[in-house]
Short mmCIF file of C-alpha atoms and ligand atoms in Angstrom, two decimals:
data_model
loop_
_atom_site.label_atom_id
_atom_site.label_comp_id
_atom_site.label_asym_id
_atom_site.label_seq_id
_atom_site.Cartn_x
_atom_site.Cartn_y
_atom_site.Cartn_z
CA MET A 305 -23.13 -11.15 2.22
CA PRO A 306 -25.61 -8.10 1.18
CA ASP A 307 -23.97 -5.99 -0.97
CA LEU A 308 -21.42 -3.60 0.87
CA GLU A 309 -20.01 0.18 0.83
CA ALA A 310 -16.20 0.86 1.20
CA ILE A 311 -14.62 4.00 1.46
CA LEU A 312 -10.31 3.70 0.53
CA LEU A 313 -7.86 6.10 1.61
CA VAL A 314 -5.48 7.13 -0.97
CA GLY A 315 -4.51 11.11 -0.03
CA GLY A 316 -1.28 10.59 1.78
CA GLN A 317 1.53 11.81 0.59
CA GLY A 318 3.66 9.18 1.04
CA THR A 319 6.67 10.96 1.61
CA ARG A 320 8.49 7.94 2.79
CA LEU A 321 8.50 6.35 -0.86
CA ARG A 322 10.44 9.64 -1.83
CA PRO A 323 10.90 9.97 -5.14
CA LEU A 324 8.93 6.75 -6.18
CA THR A 325 5.51 9.36 -4.89
CA LEU A 326 7.54 12.84 -6.31
CA GLY A 327 4.98 11.96 -9.62
CA THR A 328 2.91 9.27 -9.08
CA PRO A 329 0.91 8.81 -5.64
CA LYS A 330 1.47 5.58 -3.22
CA PRO A 331 -1.41 4.04 -4.51
CA LEU A 332 -1.13 4.31 -7.80
CA LEU A 333 2.36 3.14 -8.18
CA GLN A 334 2.59 -0.26 -10.21
CA THR A 335 3.08 -3.51 -8.54
CA ALA A 336 3.18 -6.82 -9.82
CA GLY A 337 1.98 -5.16 -13.46
CA VAL A 338 -0.87 -3.17 -11.93
CA PRO A 339 -1.36 -0.14 -10.05
CA PHE A 340 -0.96 -0.68 -5.84
CA LEU A 341 -4.98 -0.20 -5.99
CA ALA A 342 -6.21 -2.73 -8.15
CA HIS A 343 -4.99 -5.36 -6.21
CA GLN A 344 -7.18 -4.04 -3.39
CA LEU A 345 -10.25 -3.24 -5.49
CA ALA A 346 -10.40 -6.69 -7.13
CA ARG A 347 -9.85 -8.88 -3.26
CA ALA A 348 -12.56 -5.80 -2.12
CA ARG A 349 -14.75 -6.87 -5.07
CA SER A 350 -14.18 -10.63 -4.40
CA PHE A 351 -15.76 -9.73 -0.51
CA GLY A 352 -18.85 -8.69 -1.91
CA VAL A 353 -17.61 -4.80 -1.52
CA ARG A 354 -20.08 -3.10 -5.11
CA ARG A 355 -19.44 0.33 -4.19
CA ILE A 356 -16.68 2.45 -3.00
CA VAL A 357 -15.75 5.74 -2.18
CA PHE A 358 -12.47 7.05 -2.66
CA ALA A 359 -10.62 9.57 0.10
CA THR A 360 -8.22 11.85 -2.35
CA SER A 361 -5.99 14.54 -1.21
CA TYR A 362 -2.38 14.40 -2.73
CA LYS A 363 -2.19 14.53 -6.51
CA ALA A 364 -5.63 13.41 -6.43
CA SER A 365 -6.96 14.74 -9.40
CA MET A 366 -4.87 10.87 -10.86
CA PHE A 367 -7.57 8.54 -9.51
CA GLU A 368 -10.51 8.80 -11.78
CA PRO A 369 -8.00 8.43 -14.89
CA ALA A 370 -6.51 5.35 -13.40
CA PHE A 371 -10.19 3.88 -12.27
CA GLY A 372 -12.98 5.54 -14.38
CA ASP A 373 -16.18 4.67 -12.62
CA GLY A 374 -14.73 1.29 -11.65
CA ALA A 375 -16.64 -0.73 -14.59
CA ALA A 376 -13.41 -2.80 -15.20
CA PHE A 377 -13.60 -4.43 -11.35
CA GLY A 378 -17.60 -5.07 -11.46
CA LEU A 379 -17.26 -1.89 -8.87
CA SER A 380 -18.95 1.43 -8.73
CA LEU A 381 -16.59 4.33 -7.57
CA VAL A 382 -17.16 7.53 -6.00
CA TYR A 383 -14.47 10.30 -6.24
CA MET A 384 -14.22 12.88 -2.87
CA THR A 385 -11.29 15.03 -2.67
CA GLU A 386 -10.08 17.40 0.37
CA GLU A 387 -9.21 20.73 -0.68
CA THR A 388 -6.32 20.72 2.51
CA PRO A 389 -5.54 16.74 3.35
CA LEU A 390 -7.97 16.05 6.67
CA GLY A 391 -5.56 13.18 7.95
CA THR A 392 -7.29 9.96 8.46
CA GLY A 393 -10.64 10.77 10.52
CA GLY A 394 -10.70 14.21 8.87
CA ALA A 395 -10.89 12.29 5.19
CA ILE A 396 -13.32 9.54 6.10
CA ARG A 397 -16.28 11.96 7.52
CA ASN A 398 -15.43 14.14 3.94
CA ALA A 399 -15.97 10.57 1.72
CA ALA A 400 -19.10 9.91 4.09
CA GLU A 401 -21.23 12.79 2.52
CA ALA A 402 -20.55 9.97 -0.85
CA LEU A 403 -22.04 6.80 1.33
CA THR A 404 -25.62 5.71 0.46
CA ALA A 405 -25.74 3.51 3.94
CA GLY A 406 -28.12 3.61 6.45
CA PRO A 407 -26.84 4.92 9.52
CA GLY A 408 -26.59 1.55 11.01
CA ASP A 409 -24.85 -0.52 8.08
CA PRO A 410 -21.36 -0.80 8.10
CA VAL A 411 -19.25 0.64 5.98
CA LEU A 412 -15.84 -0.78 5.46
CA ILE A 413 -12.33 1.63 5.40
CA LEU A 414 -9.37 0.57 4.01
CA ASN A 415 -5.72 1.96 3.86
CA GLY A 416 -4.86 2.54 0.19
CA ASP A 417 -1.29 1.32 1.10
CA ILE A 418 -2.01 -2.45 2.72
CA LEU A 419 -1.95 -5.99 0.79
CA SER A 420 -3.98 -8.49 3.33
CA GLY A 421 -4.96 -11.80 2.73
CA HIS A 422 -7.70 -11.80 5.80
CA ASP A 423 -10.79 -12.31 5.35
CA ILE A 424 -12.79 -9.07 5.26
CA GLY A 425 -16.40 -11.21 5.04
CA GLU A 426 -15.56 -12.67 8.52
CA GLN A 427 -14.51 -9.19 9.66
CA VAL A 428 -17.50 -7.82 8.78
CA ARG A 429 -19.76 -10.84 10.22
CA VAL A 430 -18.22 -10.66 13.57
CA HIS A 431 -18.79 -6.29 13.84
CA ARG A 432 -22.46 -6.97 12.52
CA ALA A 433 -22.77 -10.48 14.66
CA LYS A 434 -21.66 -7.93 17.86
CA GLN A 435 -23.15 -4.71 16.98
CA ALA A 436 -19.75 -3.12 17.30
CA ALA A 437 -19.27 0.94 16.71
CA VAL A 438 -16.15 -0.53 14.67
CA THR A 439 -14.01 -3.32 14.09
CA LEU A 440 -10.84 -3.16 13.87
CA HIS A 441 -8.23 -5.62 11.71
CA LEU A 442 -5.28 -6.56 14.23
CA THR A 443 -2.23 -8.45 12.42
CA GLU A 444 0.36 -10.53 14.82
CA VAL A 445 3.72 -9.38 14.02
CA ASP A 446 6.90 -10.73 15.10
CA ASP A 447 8.61 -7.78 15.94
CA PRO A 448 5.68 -5.18 17.61
CA SER A 449 8.19 -2.41 18.57
CA ARG A 450 7.60 -1.00 15.59
CA PHE A 451 4.17 -0.20 15.67
CA GLY A 452 1.97 0.98 18.61
CA CYS A 453 -0.03 -2.05 19.77
CA VAL A 454 -3.58 -2.87 20.12
CA PRO A 455 -4.56 -4.40 23.59
CA THR A 456 -7.80 -6.93 23.34
CA ASP A 457 -9.92 -8.71 25.98
CA GLU A 458 -10.51 -12.68 25.84
CA ALA A 459 -13.87 -10.85 24.28
CA GLY A 460 -12.12 -9.50 21.58
CA ARG A 461 -12.60 -5.97 23.28
CA VAL A 462 -10.01 -3.19 22.15
CA THR A 463 -8.58 -1.87 25.59
CA ALA A 464 -6.39 0.28 24.41
CA PHE A 465 -4.63 1.64 21.52
CA LEU A 466 -1.15 2.61 22.89
CA GLU A 467 2.34 4.10 21.10
CA LYS A 468 5.45 2.24 19.62
CA THR A 469 7.15 1.17 22.86
CA PRO A 470 10.73 -0.88 23.16
CA ASN A 471 8.39 -3.35 25.14
CA PRO A 472 5.07 -3.50 23.76
CA VAL A 473 2.51 -5.66 25.71
CA THR A 474 0.82 -7.60 23.05
CA ASN A 475 2.37 -8.25 19.06
CA ARG A 476 -0.96 -7.17 17.97
CA ILE A 477 -0.36 -4.23 15.68
CA ASN A 478 -3.18 -1.80 13.86
CA ALA A 479 -3.51 -3.85 10.15
CA GLY A 480 -5.09 -0.81 8.69
CA CYS A 481 -8.58 -2.46 7.89
CA TYR A 482 -12.07 -1.01 9.70
CA VAL A 483 -15.85 -1.85 9.55
CA PHE A 484 -17.41 1.59 11.44
CA THR A 485 -20.94 1.80 11.99
CA ARG A 486 -22.15 4.54 9.81
CA SER A 487 -23.42 6.19 12.65
CA VAL A 488 -20.26 6.43 14.16
CA ILE A 489 -18.44 8.09 10.99
CA ASP A 490 -21.51 10.76 11.87
CA SER A 491 -20.18 11.49 15.02
CA ILE A 492 -16.07 12.48 13.37
CA PRO A 493 -15.91 16.73 13.38
CA ARG A 494 -16.58 17.70 9.70
CA ASP A 495 -14.46 19.78 7.65
CA GLU A 496 -11.35 19.15 10.87
CA VAL A 497 -8.57 17.14 10.87
CA VAL A 498 -8.36 14.46 12.52
CA SER A 499 -6.34 11.19 13.23
CA VAL A 500 -8.41 7.73 13.51
CA GLU A 501 -5.77 6.31 14.88
CA ARG A 502 -4.80 9.01 17.58
CA GLU A 503 -8.69 10.36 18.29
CA THR A 504 -11.36 8.64 16.97
CA PHE A 505 -10.57 5.26 18.16
CA PRO A 506 -8.85 6.43 21.38
CA GLY A 507 -12.07 8.71 22.21
CA LEU A 508 -14.28 5.95 21.40
CA ILE A 509 -12.98 3.24 24.03
CA GLU A 510 -12.27 6.27 26.23
CA SER A 511 -16.36 6.66 26.03
CA GLY A 512 -17.50 3.06 26.29
CA GLU A 513 -18.02 2.19 23.21
CA LEU A 514 -17.50 -1.75 21.38
CA VAL A 515 -14.56 -1.61 19.45
CA LEU A 516 -13.47 -4.49 18.82
CA GLY A 517 -10.22 -6.51 17.42
CA TYR A 518 -10.87 -9.28 14.61
CA ALA A 519 -7.21 -10.68 14.65
CA ASP A 520 -5.39 -13.37 12.23
CA ARG A 521 -2.13 -14.23 11.09
CA THR A 522 -3.16 -14.38 7.14
CA TYR A 523 -0.45 -12.67 5.04
CA TRP A 524 -0.05 -8.49 5.92
CA LEU A 525 2.35 -5.94 4.25
CA ASP A 526 1.80 -1.89 4.61
CA VAL A 527 4.05 -1.14 1.77
CA GLY A 528 4.68 2.27 3.04
CA THR A 529 8.51 2.14 2.87
CA PRO A 530 10.49 1.13 -0.60
CA THR A 531 11.61 -2.63 0.82
CA ALA A 532 8.06 -2.89 1.36
CA TYR A 533 7.21 -1.78 -1.31
CA VAL A 534 9.42 -4.29 -2.60
CA GLN A 535 8.89 -7.26 -1.33
CA GLY A 536 5.02 -6.41 -1.80
CA SER A 537 5.37 -6.64 -5.49
CA ARG A 538 7.53 -9.61 -5.56
CA ASP A 539 5.19 -10.69 -3.36
CA LEU A 540 1.99 -11.42 -5.65
CA VAL A 541 4.93 -12.27 -8.36
CA LEU A 542 5.82 -15.08 -6.35
CA GLY A 543 2.09 -16.28 -5.47
CA LYS A 544 2.96 -15.96 -1.85
CA LEU A 545 -0.68 -13.49 -2.06
CA SER A 546 -3.32 -14.35 -4.63
CA SER A 547 -4.96 -11.19 -6.34
CA PRO A 548 -7.03 -11.43 -8.88
CA ALA A 549 -5.71 -8.27 -10.30
CA LEU A 550 -1.98 -9.96 -11.76
CA PRO A 551 -2.38 -8.79 -15.09
CA GLY A 552 -0.51 -12.19 -16.26
CA PRO A 553 1.28 -15.94 -14.96
CA THR A 554 2.71 -15.42 -11.90
CA GLY A 555 6.45 -17.23 -10.98
CA GLU A 556 9.93 -16.08 -11.34
CA TYR A 557 8.91 -13.16 -12.72
CA LEU A 558 6.18 -11.22 -14.40
CA GLN A 559 6.65 -9.43 -18.00
CA LEU A 560 3.78 -7.03 -19.27
CA GLU A 561 3.84 -6.09 -23.04
CA GLY A 562 6.77 -4.66 -25.47
CA ALA A 563 9.19 -6.28 -22.66
CA ARG A 564 12.68 -7.60 -24.17
CA ILE A 565 14.55 -10.13 -21.56
CA SER A 566 17.64 -11.33 -23.35
CA PRO A 567 17.79 -15.23 -23.42
CA GLU A 568 20.55 -14.75 -21.85
CA ALA A 569 19.90 -12.50 -18.87
CA LYS A 570 18.78 -13.99 -15.21
CA VAL A 571 14.95 -12.67 -14.56
CA GLN A 572 13.91 -14.55 -11.58
CA GLY A 573 12.69 -14.04 -7.60
CA GLY A 574 9.47 -12.37 -8.39
CA THR A 575 10.16 -9.68 -10.09
CA ALA A 576 8.14 -7.53 -12.24
CA VAL A 577 9.06 -6.46 -15.65
CA GLY A 578 7.14 -3.17 -17.37
CA ALA A 579 5.66 -2.19 -20.45
CA ARG A 580 9.01 -2.11 -23.26
CA ALA A 581 11.51 -2.48 -20.52
CA VAL A 582 14.53 -4.27 -21.96
CA VAL A 583 17.89 -6.75 -19.83
CA GLU A 584 20.39 -7.12 -21.95
CA ALA A 585 22.63 -10.02 -21.98
CA GLY A 586 24.03 -11.13 -19.41
CA ALA A 587 22.27 -8.76 -17.05
CA SER A 588 21.36 -10.12 -12.88
CA VAL A 589 17.52 -9.32 -12.06
CA VAL A 590 17.00 -10.59 -8.84
CA GLY A 591 13.14 -9.83 -6.68
CA SER A 592 12.89 -6.20 -8.32
CA VAL A 593 10.56 -3.70 -9.88
CA LEU A 594 11.05 -2.55 -13.32
CA SER A 595 8.97 0.43 -14.06
CA ASP A 596 7.81 0.81 -17.67
CA ASP A 597 10.75 1.95 -20.49
CA CYS A 598 13.87 1.50 -18.07
CA VAL A 599 16.77 -0.45 -19.53
CA VAL A 600 19.01 -3.37 -17.91
CA GLU A 601 22.06 -3.04 -19.93
CA ALA A 602 24.58 -6.09 -20.37
CA GLY A 603 25.83 -7.29 -16.93
CA ALA A 604 24.22 -5.44 -14.91
CA THR A 605 22.66 -6.52 -11.72
CA VAL A 606 19.95 -5.27 -10.05
CA THR A 607 18.78 -6.84 -6.93
CA ASP A 608 15.84 -5.89 -4.60
CA SER A 609 15.68 -2.63 -5.66
CA VAL A 610 12.87 -0.15 -7.84
CA VAL A 611 14.26 0.43 -11.27
CA GLY A 612 12.24 3.57 -12.51
CA GLN A 613 9.66 4.65 -15.35
CA GLY A 614 12.73 5.40 -18.80
CA ALA A 615 15.36 5.29 -15.81
CA ARG A 616 19.03 3.41 -17.51
CA VAL A 617 21.33 0.84 -15.54
CA CYS A 618 24.31 1.06 -17.67
CA ALA A 619 26.48 -1.77 -17.70
CA GLY A 620 28.07 -3.94 -14.94
CA THR A 621 26.42 -1.37 -12.52
CA VAL A 622 25.45 -3.05 -9.04
CA VAL A 623 22.32 -2.27 -7.80
CA ARG A 624 20.90 -3.43 -4.47
CA ASP A 625 18.44 -2.52 -1.63
CA ALA A 626 18.11 0.89 -3.96
CA VAL A 627 15.70 2.83 -6.05
CA ILE A 628 16.48 4.56 -9.28
CA GLY A 629 14.11 7.12 -9.83
CA ASP A 630 11.93 7.86 -12.75
CA GLY A 631 14.40 9.03 -15.84
CA ALA A 632 17.33 8.73 -14.23
CA ILE A 633 20.82 7.44 -15.65
CA VAL A 634 23.28 5.24 -13.53
CA ARG A 635 26.54 5.35 -16.03
CA PRO A 636 28.93 2.05 -15.41
CA GLY A 637 31.14 1.57 -12.30
CA ASN A 638 28.76 2.80 -10.14
CA GLU A 639 27.75 0.77 -6.93
CA LEU A 640 24.36 1.35 -5.52
CA GLN A 641 23.22 0.00 -2.33
CA ASN A 642 21.44 0.10 1.44
CA GLY A 643 18.42 2.02 0.57
CA VAL A 644 20.79 4.23 -1.73
CA ARG A 645 18.18 6.52 -3.93
CA ILE A 646 18.80 8.13 -6.86
CA TRP A 647 16.30 11.10 -7.59
CA PRO A 648 14.59 11.30 -11.04
CA GLY A 649 16.68 12.73 -14.32
CA ILE A 650 20.13 12.90 -12.06
CA GLU A 651 22.57 11.11 -14.64
CA LEU A 652 25.27 9.31 -12.07
CA PRO A 653 28.72 9.72 -13.45
CA GLU A 654 30.51 6.83 -14.12
CA ARG A 655 32.17 5.25 -10.56
CA ALA A 656 30.63 8.16 -8.50
CA LEU A 657 29.66 5.61 -6.06
CA ARG A 658 30.39 3.02 -4.34
CA TYR A 659 28.72 3.44 -1.43
CA SER A 660 25.11 3.89 0.54
CA SER A 661 23.92 7.21 0.39
CA ASP A 662 20.95 9.83 -0.62
CA VAL A 663 21.69 11.72 -4.18
P1 LIG B 1215 4.36 8.54 4.77
O1 LIG B 1215 3.78 9.80 4.35
O2 LIG B 1215 5.39 8.02 3.75
O3 LIG B 1215 4.00 8.11 5.93
O4 LIG B 1215 2.06 7.71 3.63
P2 LIG B 1215 1.06 8.69 4.38
O5 LIG B 1215 1.09 9.92 3.56
O6 LIG B 1215 0.54 7.22 3.05
O7 LIG B 1215 0.19 8.19 5.48
P3 LIG B 1215 -0.12 6.59 6.40
O8 LIG B 1215 0.67 5.87 5.43
O9 LIG B 1215 0.00 7.18 7.82
O10 LIG B 1215 -1.55 7.32 5.85
C1 LIG B 1215 -1.93 5.69 5.72
C2 LIG B 1215 -3.29 5.75 4.88
O11 LIG B 1215 -4.14 6.80 4.48
C3 LIG B 1215 -2.50 6.07 3.15
O12 LIG B 1215 -3.49 4.74 2.48
C4 LIG B 1215 -2.74 7.48 2.70
O13 LIG B 1215 -2.98 7.43 1.48
C5 LIG B 1215 -4.40 7.53 3.35
N1 LIG B 1215 -3.89 9.08 4.64
C6 LIG B 1215 -3.13 9.97 4.76
N2 LIG B 1215 -3.41 11.16 5.08
C7 LIG B 1215 -4.65 11.20 4.45
C8 LIG B 1215 -4.86 12.29 4.44
O14 LIG B 1215 -5.16 13.22 5.06
N3 LIG B 1215 -6.22 12.16 3.78
C9 LIG B 1215 -6.38 11.59 2.96
N4 LIG B 1215 -7.61 11.13 1.81
N5 LIG B 1215 -5.97 10.78 2.70
C10 LIG B 1215 -4.86 9.79 4.35
#
């Protein structure tokens, strides 16, 4: 396949992932030991992408220091920033100023928060073969009522973009990876807030353009919520999705440089242990993300949770399905469950919480 250009959408605020995204944009959150985007960059490269334009907005200045010119990934990276967020369509149009592709060339568009095992090369081949305006990756989910759904006809042509409904007509949903013919991107209005999902795609369908669906059931995850983010990291460490960007051997856990895990601690279920993080004797950490420099003290239990950078989970504490913000301290006698989120820097006194709520 000829070299391919891509636009990576990374300008969203990631509100559903707060407080993790207060200091770090979602695409840079450490996932299985590396910034989330590293997995997407490596996968894109493996399918023939050679040049990527980042569409940045929220915390825009943090991306270039993280990935530079892309040489480490065998890619050429360019950074474009919106002065004010332009939505997914406006961001694509703005980033397109930096593309080199000609009007008839395909351009890959990736949402910067999706882990997907689908065959990008095949999606591009289908797009070229049928000379579509846009070819959308569609994934099939068991419960489509939580998403908008995307019905197609027998030939794969997308017939509508439907909002969330309790009775969806199909279990196929928009998987956040598109191939656009370059000239179609140029038809998006410039310097305006535009949503591809709500405006561009329905508009193209309405005007009779060929919008194709490329459907499959490979691994797919939108890491937009804390639960999904932890699952993504866990799945990568457990090897449920392969990634060329993993920083070390995978298995029950992944350990970054300088991490110290007591031989009397139990660390398993795809846990990622950040650089210089400490897990003391008798602690149990299962299926979780331990960020750099955090500490899980003796006898504490951390399950399906995120412990932020430099945070401390004190002796005997129970943390399950929770997010502990950067630098927060959870004193002994607390039991955090059911999606509770502790904001960065908060010190939770002894025995303050035994139920779920935000702090
Ligand atoms: P939430 O606030 O939690 O909904 O997350 P989000 O801000 O990332 O929004 P969403 O998940 O809908 O965004 C899908 C993709 O588009 C993500 O990769 C975002 O980074 C990106 N995105 C959303 N809005 C914008 C925007 O205005 N500009 C740019 N450049 N990217 C955007």
